[in-house]
Coordinates of C-alpha atoms and ligand atoms in Angstrom, one line a residue:
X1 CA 0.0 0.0 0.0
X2 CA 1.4 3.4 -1.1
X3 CA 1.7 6.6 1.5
X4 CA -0.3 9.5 1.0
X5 CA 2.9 11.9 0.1
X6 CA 3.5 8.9 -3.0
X7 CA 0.0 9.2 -3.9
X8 CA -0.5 12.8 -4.0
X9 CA 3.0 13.1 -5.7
X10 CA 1.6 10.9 -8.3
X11 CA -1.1 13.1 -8.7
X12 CA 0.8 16.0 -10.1
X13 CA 0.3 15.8 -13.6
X14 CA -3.5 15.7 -13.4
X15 CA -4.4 17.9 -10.8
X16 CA -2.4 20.4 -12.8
X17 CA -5.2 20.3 -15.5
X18 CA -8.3 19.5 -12.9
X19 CA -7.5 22.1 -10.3
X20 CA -7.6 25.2 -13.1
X21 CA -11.6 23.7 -13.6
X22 CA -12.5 24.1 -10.6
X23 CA -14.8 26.8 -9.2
X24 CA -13.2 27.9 -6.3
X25 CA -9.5 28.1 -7.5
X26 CA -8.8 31.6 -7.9
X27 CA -5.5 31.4 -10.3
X28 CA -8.2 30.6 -13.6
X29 CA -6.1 33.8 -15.3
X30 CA -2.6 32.7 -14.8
X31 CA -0.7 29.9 -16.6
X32 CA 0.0 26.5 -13.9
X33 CA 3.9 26.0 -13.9
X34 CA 3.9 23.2 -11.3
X35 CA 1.4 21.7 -8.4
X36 CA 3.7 20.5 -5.4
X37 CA 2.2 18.5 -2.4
X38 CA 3.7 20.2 0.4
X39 CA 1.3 17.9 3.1
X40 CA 0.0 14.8 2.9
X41 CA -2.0 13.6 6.2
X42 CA -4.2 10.0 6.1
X43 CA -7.4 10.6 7.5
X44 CA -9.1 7.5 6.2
X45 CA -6.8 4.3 5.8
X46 CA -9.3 1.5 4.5
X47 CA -10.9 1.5 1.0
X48 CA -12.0 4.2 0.3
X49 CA -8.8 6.0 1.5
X50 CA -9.1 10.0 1.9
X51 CA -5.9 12.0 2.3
X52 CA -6.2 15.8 3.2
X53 CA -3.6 17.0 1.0
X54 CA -1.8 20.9 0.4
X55 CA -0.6 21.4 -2.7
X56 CA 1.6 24.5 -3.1
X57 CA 0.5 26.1 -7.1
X58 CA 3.6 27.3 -8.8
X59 CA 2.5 29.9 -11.6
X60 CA 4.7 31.0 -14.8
X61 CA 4.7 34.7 -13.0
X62 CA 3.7 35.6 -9.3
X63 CA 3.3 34.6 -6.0
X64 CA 2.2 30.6 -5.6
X65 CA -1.1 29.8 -3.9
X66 CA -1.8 26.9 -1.2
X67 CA -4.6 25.0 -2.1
X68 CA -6.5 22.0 0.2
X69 CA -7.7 19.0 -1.1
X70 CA -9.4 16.0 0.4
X71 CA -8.7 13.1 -2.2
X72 CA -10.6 9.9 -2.1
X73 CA -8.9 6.6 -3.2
X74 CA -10.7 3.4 -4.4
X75 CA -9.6 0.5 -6.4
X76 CA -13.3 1.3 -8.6
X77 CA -15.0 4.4 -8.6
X78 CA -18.7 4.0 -8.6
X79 CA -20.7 5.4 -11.7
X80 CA -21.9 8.3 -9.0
X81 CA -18.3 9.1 -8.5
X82 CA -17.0 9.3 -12.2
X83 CA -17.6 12.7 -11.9
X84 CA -15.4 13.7 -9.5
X85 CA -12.4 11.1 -11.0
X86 CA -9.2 12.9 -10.6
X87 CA -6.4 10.2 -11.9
X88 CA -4.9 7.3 -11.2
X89 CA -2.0 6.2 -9.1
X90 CA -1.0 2.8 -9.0
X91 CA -4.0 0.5 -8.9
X92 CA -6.2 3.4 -7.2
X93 CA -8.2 5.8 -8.9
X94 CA -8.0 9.2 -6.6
X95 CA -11.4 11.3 -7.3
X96 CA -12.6 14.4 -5.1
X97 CA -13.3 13.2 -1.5
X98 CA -16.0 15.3 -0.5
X99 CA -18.5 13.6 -3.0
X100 CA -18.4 10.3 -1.3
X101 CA -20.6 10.1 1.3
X102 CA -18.6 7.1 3.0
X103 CA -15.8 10.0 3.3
X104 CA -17.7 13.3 4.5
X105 CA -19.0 10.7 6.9
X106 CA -15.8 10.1 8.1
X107 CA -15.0 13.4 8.5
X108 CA -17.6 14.4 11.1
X109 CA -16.9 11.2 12.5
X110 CA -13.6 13.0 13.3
X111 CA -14.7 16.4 14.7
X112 CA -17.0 14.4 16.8
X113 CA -14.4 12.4 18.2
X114 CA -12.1 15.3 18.3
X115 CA -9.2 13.4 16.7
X116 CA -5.9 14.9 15.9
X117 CA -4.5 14.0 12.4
X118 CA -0.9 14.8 11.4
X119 CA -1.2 18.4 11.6
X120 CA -5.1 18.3 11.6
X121 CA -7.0 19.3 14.8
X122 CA -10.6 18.5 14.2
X123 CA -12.2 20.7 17.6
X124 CA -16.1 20.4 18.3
X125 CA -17.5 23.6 20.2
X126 CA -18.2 23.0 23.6
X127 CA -22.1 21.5 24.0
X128 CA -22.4 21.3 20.3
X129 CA -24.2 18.1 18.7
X130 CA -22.2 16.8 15.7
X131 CA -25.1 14.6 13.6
X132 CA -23.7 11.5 12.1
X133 CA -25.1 8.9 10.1
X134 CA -27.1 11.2 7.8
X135 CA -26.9 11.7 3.7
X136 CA -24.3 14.1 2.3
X137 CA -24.4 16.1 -0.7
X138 CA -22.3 19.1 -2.0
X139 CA -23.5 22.3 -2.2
X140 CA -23.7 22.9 -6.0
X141 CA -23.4 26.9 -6.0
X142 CA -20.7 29.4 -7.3
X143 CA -18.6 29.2 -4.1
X144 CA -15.1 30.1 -3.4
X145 CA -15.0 26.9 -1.3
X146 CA -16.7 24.0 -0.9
X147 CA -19.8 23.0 0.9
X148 CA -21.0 19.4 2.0
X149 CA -24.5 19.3 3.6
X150 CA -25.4 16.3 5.9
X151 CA -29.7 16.1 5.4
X152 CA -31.0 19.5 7.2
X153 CA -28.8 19.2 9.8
X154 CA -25.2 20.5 9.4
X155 CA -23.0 21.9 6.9
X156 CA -19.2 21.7 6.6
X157 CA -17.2 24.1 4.4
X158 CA -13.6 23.3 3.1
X159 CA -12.1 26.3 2.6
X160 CA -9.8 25.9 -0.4
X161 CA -7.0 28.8 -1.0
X162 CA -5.0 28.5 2.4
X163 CA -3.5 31.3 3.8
X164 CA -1.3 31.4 7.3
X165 CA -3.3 32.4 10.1
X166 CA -6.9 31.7 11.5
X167 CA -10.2 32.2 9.0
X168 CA -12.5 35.0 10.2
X169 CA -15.2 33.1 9.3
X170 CA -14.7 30.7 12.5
X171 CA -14.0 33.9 14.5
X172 CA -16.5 35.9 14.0
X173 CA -19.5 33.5 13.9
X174 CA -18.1 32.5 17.3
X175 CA -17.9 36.3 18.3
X176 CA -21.6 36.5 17.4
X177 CA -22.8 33.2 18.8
X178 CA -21.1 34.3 22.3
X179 CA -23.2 37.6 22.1
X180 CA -26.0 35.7 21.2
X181 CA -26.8 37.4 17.8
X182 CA -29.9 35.4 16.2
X183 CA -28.4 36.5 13.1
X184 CA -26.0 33.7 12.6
X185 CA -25.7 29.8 12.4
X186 CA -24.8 27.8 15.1
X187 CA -21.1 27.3 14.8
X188 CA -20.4 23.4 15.4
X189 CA -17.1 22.9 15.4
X190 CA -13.6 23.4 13.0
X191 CA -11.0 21.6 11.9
X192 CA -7.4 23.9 12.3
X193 CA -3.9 22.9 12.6
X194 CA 0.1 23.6 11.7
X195 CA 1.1 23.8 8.0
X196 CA 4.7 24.5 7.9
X197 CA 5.0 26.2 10.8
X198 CA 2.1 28.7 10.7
X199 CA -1.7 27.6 12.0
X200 CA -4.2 27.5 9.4
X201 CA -8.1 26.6 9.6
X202 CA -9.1 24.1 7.2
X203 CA -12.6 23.4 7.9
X204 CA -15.8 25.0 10.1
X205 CA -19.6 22.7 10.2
X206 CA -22.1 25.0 11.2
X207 CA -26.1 24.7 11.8
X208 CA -27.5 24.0 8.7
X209 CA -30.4 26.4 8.4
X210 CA -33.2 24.5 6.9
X211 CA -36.7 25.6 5.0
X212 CA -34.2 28.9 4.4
X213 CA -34.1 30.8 0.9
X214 CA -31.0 33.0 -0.3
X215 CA -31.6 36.7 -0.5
X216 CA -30.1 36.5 -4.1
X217 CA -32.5 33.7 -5.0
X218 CA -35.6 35.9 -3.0
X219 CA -34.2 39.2 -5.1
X220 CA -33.8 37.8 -8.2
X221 CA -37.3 36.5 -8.1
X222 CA -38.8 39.8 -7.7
X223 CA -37.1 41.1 -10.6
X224 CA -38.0 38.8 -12.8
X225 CA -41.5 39.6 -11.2
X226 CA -41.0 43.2 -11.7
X227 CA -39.8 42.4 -15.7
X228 CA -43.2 40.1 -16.4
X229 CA -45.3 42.5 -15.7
X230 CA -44.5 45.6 -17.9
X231 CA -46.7 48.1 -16.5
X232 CA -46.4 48.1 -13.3
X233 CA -43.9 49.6 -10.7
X234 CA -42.0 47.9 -8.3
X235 CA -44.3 48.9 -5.7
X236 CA -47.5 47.5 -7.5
X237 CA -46.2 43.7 -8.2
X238 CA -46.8 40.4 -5.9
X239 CA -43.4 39.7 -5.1
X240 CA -42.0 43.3 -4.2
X241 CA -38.8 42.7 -2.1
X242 CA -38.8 46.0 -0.2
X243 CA -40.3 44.7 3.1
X244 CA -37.7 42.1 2.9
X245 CA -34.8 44.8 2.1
X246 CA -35.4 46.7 5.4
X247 CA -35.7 43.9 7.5
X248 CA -32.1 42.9 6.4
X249 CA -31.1 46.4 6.9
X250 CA -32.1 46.1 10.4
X251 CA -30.1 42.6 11.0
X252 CA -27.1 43.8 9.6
X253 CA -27.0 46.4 12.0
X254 CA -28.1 44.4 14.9
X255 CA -24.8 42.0 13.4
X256 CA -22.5 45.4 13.6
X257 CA -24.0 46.7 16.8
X258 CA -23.1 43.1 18.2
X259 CA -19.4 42.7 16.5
X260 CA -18.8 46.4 17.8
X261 CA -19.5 45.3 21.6
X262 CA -17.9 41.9 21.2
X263 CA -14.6 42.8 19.3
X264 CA -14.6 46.8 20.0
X265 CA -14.7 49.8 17.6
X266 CA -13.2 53.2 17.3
X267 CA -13.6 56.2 14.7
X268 CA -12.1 56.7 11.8
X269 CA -9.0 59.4 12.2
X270 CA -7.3 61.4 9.6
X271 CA -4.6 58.5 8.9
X272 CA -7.2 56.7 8.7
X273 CA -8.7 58.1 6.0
X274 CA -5.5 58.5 4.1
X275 CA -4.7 54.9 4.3
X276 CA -8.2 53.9 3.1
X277 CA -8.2 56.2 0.4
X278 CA -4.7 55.0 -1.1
X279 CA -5.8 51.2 -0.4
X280 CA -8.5 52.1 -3.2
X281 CA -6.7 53.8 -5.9
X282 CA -3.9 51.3 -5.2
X283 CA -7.3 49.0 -6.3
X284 CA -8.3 50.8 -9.3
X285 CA -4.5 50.8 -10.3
X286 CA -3.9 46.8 -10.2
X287 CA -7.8 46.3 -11.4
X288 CA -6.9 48.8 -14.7
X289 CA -4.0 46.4 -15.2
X290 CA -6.1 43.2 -15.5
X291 CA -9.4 44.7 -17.0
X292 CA -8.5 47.7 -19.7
X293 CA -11.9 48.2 -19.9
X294 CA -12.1 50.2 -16.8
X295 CA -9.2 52.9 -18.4
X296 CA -12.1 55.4 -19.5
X297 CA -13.2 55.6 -16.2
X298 CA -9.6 55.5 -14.2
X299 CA -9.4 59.4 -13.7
X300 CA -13.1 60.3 -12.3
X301 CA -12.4 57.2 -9.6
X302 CA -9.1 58.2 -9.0
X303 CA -10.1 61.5 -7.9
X304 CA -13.1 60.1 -6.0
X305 CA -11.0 58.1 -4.3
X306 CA -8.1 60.7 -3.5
X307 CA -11.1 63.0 -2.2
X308 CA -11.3 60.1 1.2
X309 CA -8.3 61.4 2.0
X310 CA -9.6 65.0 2.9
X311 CA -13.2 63.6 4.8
X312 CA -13.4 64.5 8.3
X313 CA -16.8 62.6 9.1
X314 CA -16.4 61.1 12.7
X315 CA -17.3 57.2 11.4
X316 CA -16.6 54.1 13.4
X317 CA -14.6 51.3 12.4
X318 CA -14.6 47.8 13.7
X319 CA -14.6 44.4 12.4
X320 CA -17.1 44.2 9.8
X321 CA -18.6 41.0 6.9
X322 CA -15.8 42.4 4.6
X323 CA -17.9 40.9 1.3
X324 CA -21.2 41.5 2.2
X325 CA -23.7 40.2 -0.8
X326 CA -27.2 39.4 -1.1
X327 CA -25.6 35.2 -1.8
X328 CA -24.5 36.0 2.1
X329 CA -28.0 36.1 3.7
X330 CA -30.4 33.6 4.3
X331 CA -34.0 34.2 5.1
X332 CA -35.4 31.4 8.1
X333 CA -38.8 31.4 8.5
X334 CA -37.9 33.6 11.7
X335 CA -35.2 36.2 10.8
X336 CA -32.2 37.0 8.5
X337 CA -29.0 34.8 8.5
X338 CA -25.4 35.8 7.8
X339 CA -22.9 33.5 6.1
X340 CA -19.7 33.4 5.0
X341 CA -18.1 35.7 7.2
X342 CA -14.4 35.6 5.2
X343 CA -14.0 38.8 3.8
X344 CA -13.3 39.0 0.1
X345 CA -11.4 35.6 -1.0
X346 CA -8.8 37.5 -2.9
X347 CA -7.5 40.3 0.2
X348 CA -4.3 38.7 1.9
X349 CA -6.2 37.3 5.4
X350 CA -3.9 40.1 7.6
X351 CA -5.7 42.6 5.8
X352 CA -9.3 41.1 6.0
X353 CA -8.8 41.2 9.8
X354 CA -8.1 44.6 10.3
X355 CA -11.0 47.2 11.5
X356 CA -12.9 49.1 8.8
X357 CA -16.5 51.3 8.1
X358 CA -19.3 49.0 8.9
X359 CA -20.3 51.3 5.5
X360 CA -18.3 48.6 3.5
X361 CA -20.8 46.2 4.0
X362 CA -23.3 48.9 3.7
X363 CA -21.9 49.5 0.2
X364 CA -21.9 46.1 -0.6
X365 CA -25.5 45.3 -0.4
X366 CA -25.9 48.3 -2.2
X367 CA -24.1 46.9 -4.9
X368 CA -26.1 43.6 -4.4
X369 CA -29.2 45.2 -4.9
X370 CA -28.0 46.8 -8.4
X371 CA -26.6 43.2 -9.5
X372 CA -30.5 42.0 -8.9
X373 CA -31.3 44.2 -10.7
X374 CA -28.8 44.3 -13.4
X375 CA -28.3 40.9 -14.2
X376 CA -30.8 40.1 -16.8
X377 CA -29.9 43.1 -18.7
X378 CA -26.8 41.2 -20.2
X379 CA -26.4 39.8 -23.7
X380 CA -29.2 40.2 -25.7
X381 CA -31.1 42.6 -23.5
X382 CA -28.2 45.1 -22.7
X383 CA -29.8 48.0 -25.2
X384 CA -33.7 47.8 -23.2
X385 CA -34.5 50.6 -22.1
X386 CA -37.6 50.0 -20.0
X387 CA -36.0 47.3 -18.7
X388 CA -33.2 49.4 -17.7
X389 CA -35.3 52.0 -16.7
X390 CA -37.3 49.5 -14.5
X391 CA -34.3 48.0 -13.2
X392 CA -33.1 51.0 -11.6
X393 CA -36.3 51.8 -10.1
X394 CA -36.3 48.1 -8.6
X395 CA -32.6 48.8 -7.5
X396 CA -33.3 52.4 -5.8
X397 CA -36.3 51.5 -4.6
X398 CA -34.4 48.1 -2.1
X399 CA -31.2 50.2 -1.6
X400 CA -33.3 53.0 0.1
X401 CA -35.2 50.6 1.8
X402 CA -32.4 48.7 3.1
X403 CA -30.9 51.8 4.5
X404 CA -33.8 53.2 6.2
X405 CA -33.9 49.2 8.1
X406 CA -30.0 49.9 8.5
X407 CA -30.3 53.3 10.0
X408 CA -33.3 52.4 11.8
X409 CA -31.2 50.4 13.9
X410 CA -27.8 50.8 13.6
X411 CA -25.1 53.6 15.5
X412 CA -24.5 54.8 11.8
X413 CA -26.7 56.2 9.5
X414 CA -25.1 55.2 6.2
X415 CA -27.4 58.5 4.3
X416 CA -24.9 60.9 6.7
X417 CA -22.0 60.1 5.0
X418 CA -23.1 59.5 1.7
X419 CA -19.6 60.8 0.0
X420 CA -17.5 57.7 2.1
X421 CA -20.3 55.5 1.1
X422 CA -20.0 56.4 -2.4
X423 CA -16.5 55.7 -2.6
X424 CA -16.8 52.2 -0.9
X425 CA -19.7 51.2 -3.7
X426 CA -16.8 52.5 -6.4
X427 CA -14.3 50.3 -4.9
X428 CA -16.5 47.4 -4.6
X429 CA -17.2 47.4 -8.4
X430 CA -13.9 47.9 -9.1
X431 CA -13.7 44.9 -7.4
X432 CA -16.3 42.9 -9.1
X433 CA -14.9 44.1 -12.4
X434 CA -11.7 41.9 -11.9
X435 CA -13.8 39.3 -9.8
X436 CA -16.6 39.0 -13.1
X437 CA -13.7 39.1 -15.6
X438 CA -11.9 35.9 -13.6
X439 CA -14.8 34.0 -13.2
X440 CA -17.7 35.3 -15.3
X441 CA -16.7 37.0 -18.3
X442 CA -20.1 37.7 -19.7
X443 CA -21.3 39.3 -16.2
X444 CA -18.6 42.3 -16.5
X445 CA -20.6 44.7 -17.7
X446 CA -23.4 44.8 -14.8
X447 CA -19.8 46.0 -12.8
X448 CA -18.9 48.2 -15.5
X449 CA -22.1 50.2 -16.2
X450 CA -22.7 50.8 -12.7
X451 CA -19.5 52.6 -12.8
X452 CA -20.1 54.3 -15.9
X453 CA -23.5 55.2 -14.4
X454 CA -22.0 56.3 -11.0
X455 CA -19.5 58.2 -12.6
X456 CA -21.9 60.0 -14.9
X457 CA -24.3 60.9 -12.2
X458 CA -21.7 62.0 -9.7
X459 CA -19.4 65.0 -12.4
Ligands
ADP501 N1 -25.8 27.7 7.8 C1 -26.3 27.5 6.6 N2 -27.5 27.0 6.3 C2 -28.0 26.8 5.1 N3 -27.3 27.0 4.0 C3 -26.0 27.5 4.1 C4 -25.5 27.8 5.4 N4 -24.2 28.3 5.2 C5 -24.0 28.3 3.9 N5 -25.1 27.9 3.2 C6 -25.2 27.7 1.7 O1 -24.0 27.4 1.2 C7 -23.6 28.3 0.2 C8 -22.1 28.6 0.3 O2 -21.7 29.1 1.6 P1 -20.6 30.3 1.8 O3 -20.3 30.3 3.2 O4 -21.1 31.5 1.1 O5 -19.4 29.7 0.9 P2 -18.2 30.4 0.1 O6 -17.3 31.0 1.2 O7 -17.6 29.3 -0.6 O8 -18.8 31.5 -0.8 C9 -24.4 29.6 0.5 O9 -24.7 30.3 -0.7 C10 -25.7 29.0 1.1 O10 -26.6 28.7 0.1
LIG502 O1 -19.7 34.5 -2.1 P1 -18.2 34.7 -2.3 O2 -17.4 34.9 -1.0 O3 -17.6 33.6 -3.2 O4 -18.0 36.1 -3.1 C1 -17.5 36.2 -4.4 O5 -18.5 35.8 -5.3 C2 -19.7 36.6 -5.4 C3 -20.5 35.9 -6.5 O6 -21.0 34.8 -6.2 C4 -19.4 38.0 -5.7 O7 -20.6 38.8 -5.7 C5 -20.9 39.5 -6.9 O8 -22.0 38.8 -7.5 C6 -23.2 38.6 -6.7 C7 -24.2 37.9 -7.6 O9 -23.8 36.6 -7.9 C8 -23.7 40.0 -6.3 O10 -24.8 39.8 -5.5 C9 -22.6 40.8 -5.6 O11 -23.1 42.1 -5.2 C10 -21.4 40.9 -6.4 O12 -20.3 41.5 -5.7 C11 -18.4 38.6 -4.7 O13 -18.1 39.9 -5.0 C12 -17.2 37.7 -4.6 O14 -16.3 38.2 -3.6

């Protein structure tokens, strides 16, 4: 029988073509040199093996990434696995773990006992109830990482780019439990450890929120409610989605209020301000190099962005979401859910710790609430104007909404600072512009026209 170092080793060659397929690997716009195992743990050692494996992604120019992989070993893969088939090493075809649901078993099988593997620590919360024995399945959404629910019960996430240091996903949803915010899932456990000398976390299970729909999915439903019926405004059809809009104002606030007493806050200063208003045209500058498209636009956001520099606004700061989206919130029959508390997957992780505006998540929504609106008006239906024009309306009509809910109950009202705010919505789709061009080409221009509409609205 072969190690798991031998085995992944073996692997090279073809996770150099599978892992560029994937959804979550973030390196889809740079050319693959060579894909190294750097650690190679057994967590399973009867058929069907898994291995928890780290390969280090060497590119032709530019920093390498990490990556984590769970690989899954039989002798035959079943038809429902051919799918997922990786390669072959020896007599053992090696396929994507998490799709066996012998194997993401296992793996709560682990947390629950709280086994240490190699470098792996698998660490239950205090009190929590790991479920075992139930059906898997993986999450089949546009994810960053990867998801496996177990029935209605729990749901583990593999996060996939590795970078040193603990994810603030784990922390904050812990921070928020603790204060006993209503606005998260029940953390359940992790899975952390040492890769070469710095701690990472691998893995976190969480409550799984059942009968619960995705504020995208509850959004874009209303548009296309809105674009079905021609005549009618936003207000006047079944499934208007303003209600819902304020309501998640008010719960992201209640989740700021709760992060500011947990984890502390203070105001932003005059450095402050200097250093957020270089971070964004430092931004615009890379994003300009990888999408030339933006270039028209470069000078009226540069000097948006320089003008940061000179506000004076008294605004706090504290740990924040970081990449707060409408695909972030859930809607439970009782309240509104936040997810995915890691900030955006492409900011090195010291920098998604740091304090900053609860008006960046603000923003974001903002930006989530044009995307709605924005993203059937792509292709063939770019040039309509009522469609446009009733998009907007849609769009103004849940931003506002959202803000009054936000304002209504938060320590900031984002409508006071509206020139900070601005700024954060142009760096956010300056953002998406380079996020869309990596991993959805044809979606670039809802990014793009918001800044050209921004921009116009704003000289
Ligand atoms: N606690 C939960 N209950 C129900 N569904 C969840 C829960 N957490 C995440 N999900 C679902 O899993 C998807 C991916 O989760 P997310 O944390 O956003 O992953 P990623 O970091 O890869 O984007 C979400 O879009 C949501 O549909
Ligand atoms: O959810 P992730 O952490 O993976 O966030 C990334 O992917 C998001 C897309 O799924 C992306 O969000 C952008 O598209 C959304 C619609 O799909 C839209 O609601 C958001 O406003 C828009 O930013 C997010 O930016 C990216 O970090």
């Amino acid at each position: 029988m072969t190690t798991p170092d031998v085995r992944a080793r073996g692997l090279a060659a073809p996770l150099a073509g599978w892992l560029p397929e994937q959804r979550w690997f973030a390196g889809k716009h740079r050319t693959v040199r060579t894909v190294t195992p750097v650690s190679c743990v057994a967590l399973v050692e009867t058929e069907p093996l898994l291995d928890h494996v780290v390969v280090e992604v060497a590119y032709a120019a530019g920093a390498p990434d990490r990556y984590q992989l769970l690989l899954g070993y039989r002798r035959q893969l079943p038809e429902k696995l051919q799918h997922v088939r990786i390669g072959a090493v020896d007599d053992l075809v090696a396929y994507a773990g998490l799709w066996d649901d012998v194997l993401a078993e296992e793996l709560l099988r682990l947390l629950d006992s709280g086994a240490v593997r190699g470098g792996l620590r698998f660490r239950p919360e205090a009190g929590a109830a790991i479920p075992r024995g139930e059906p898997s399945r993986v999450v089949d959404v546009e994810q960053s990482n990867t998801s496996v629910v177990y029935d209605e019960s729990a749901i583990l996430k593999l996060f996939r780019r590795l970078t040193p240091g603990r994810n603030p996903d784990v922390e904050l949803n812990r921070a928020l439990r603790r204060a006993g915010s209503e606005h998260v899932a029940e953390l359940l456990g992790e899975v952390e450890g040492e890769l070469l000398g710095d701690t990472v976390s691998y893995a976190m299970v969480s409550a799984y929120a059942a009968n619960s729909a995705e504020g995208w999915a509850m959004a874009t439903a209303s548009v296309r409610d809105l674009f079905a019926e021609g005549d009618l405004r936003a207000d006047e059809v079944g499934g208007d989605f303003a209600g819902e809009a304020e309501r998640l104002g008010e719960a992201i606030a209640a989740v700021h209020a709760d992060l500011a007493d947990t984890l502390g806050s203070t105001e932003l200063d005059r450095a402050g301000y200097a250093e957020l208003s270089t971070g964004m045209i430092g931004r615009l500058s890379d994003a300009v190099g990888v999408v030339p498209e933006l270039a028209p636009h470069a000078d009226a956001l540069r000097t948006e962005f320089a003008a940061v520099a000179g506000l004076t606004d008294a605004c706090p700061v504290q740990r924040i979401h970081g990449d707060l989206h409408l695909g972030q919130v859930l809607r439970t029959p009782t309240s509104w859910l936040v997810i995915d508390f890691e900030g955006e997957p492409v900011k090195p992780l010291a920098e998604r710790l740091l304090p900053d505006s609860p008006l960046r998540d603000v923003a974001g929504m903002l930006r989530s609430f044009d995307y709605a609106a924005e993203h059937l008006l792509v292709g063939d239906t770019a040039d309509d104007h009522q469609l446009e024009f009733r998009a907007q309306e849609w769009a103004a009509r849940n931003r506002k909404a959202f803000c009054t809910g936000y304002a209504g109950a938060a320590r900031v009202d984002p409508m006071r600072h509206a020139a900070l705010l601005r700024a954060y919505e142009l760096d956010k789709a300056v953002y998406e512009v380079v996020y869309e061009a990596t991993h959805r080409p044809a979606w670039r221009s809802i990014p793009l026209r918001s800044i050209a509409r921004m921009v116009a609205a704003g000289s």
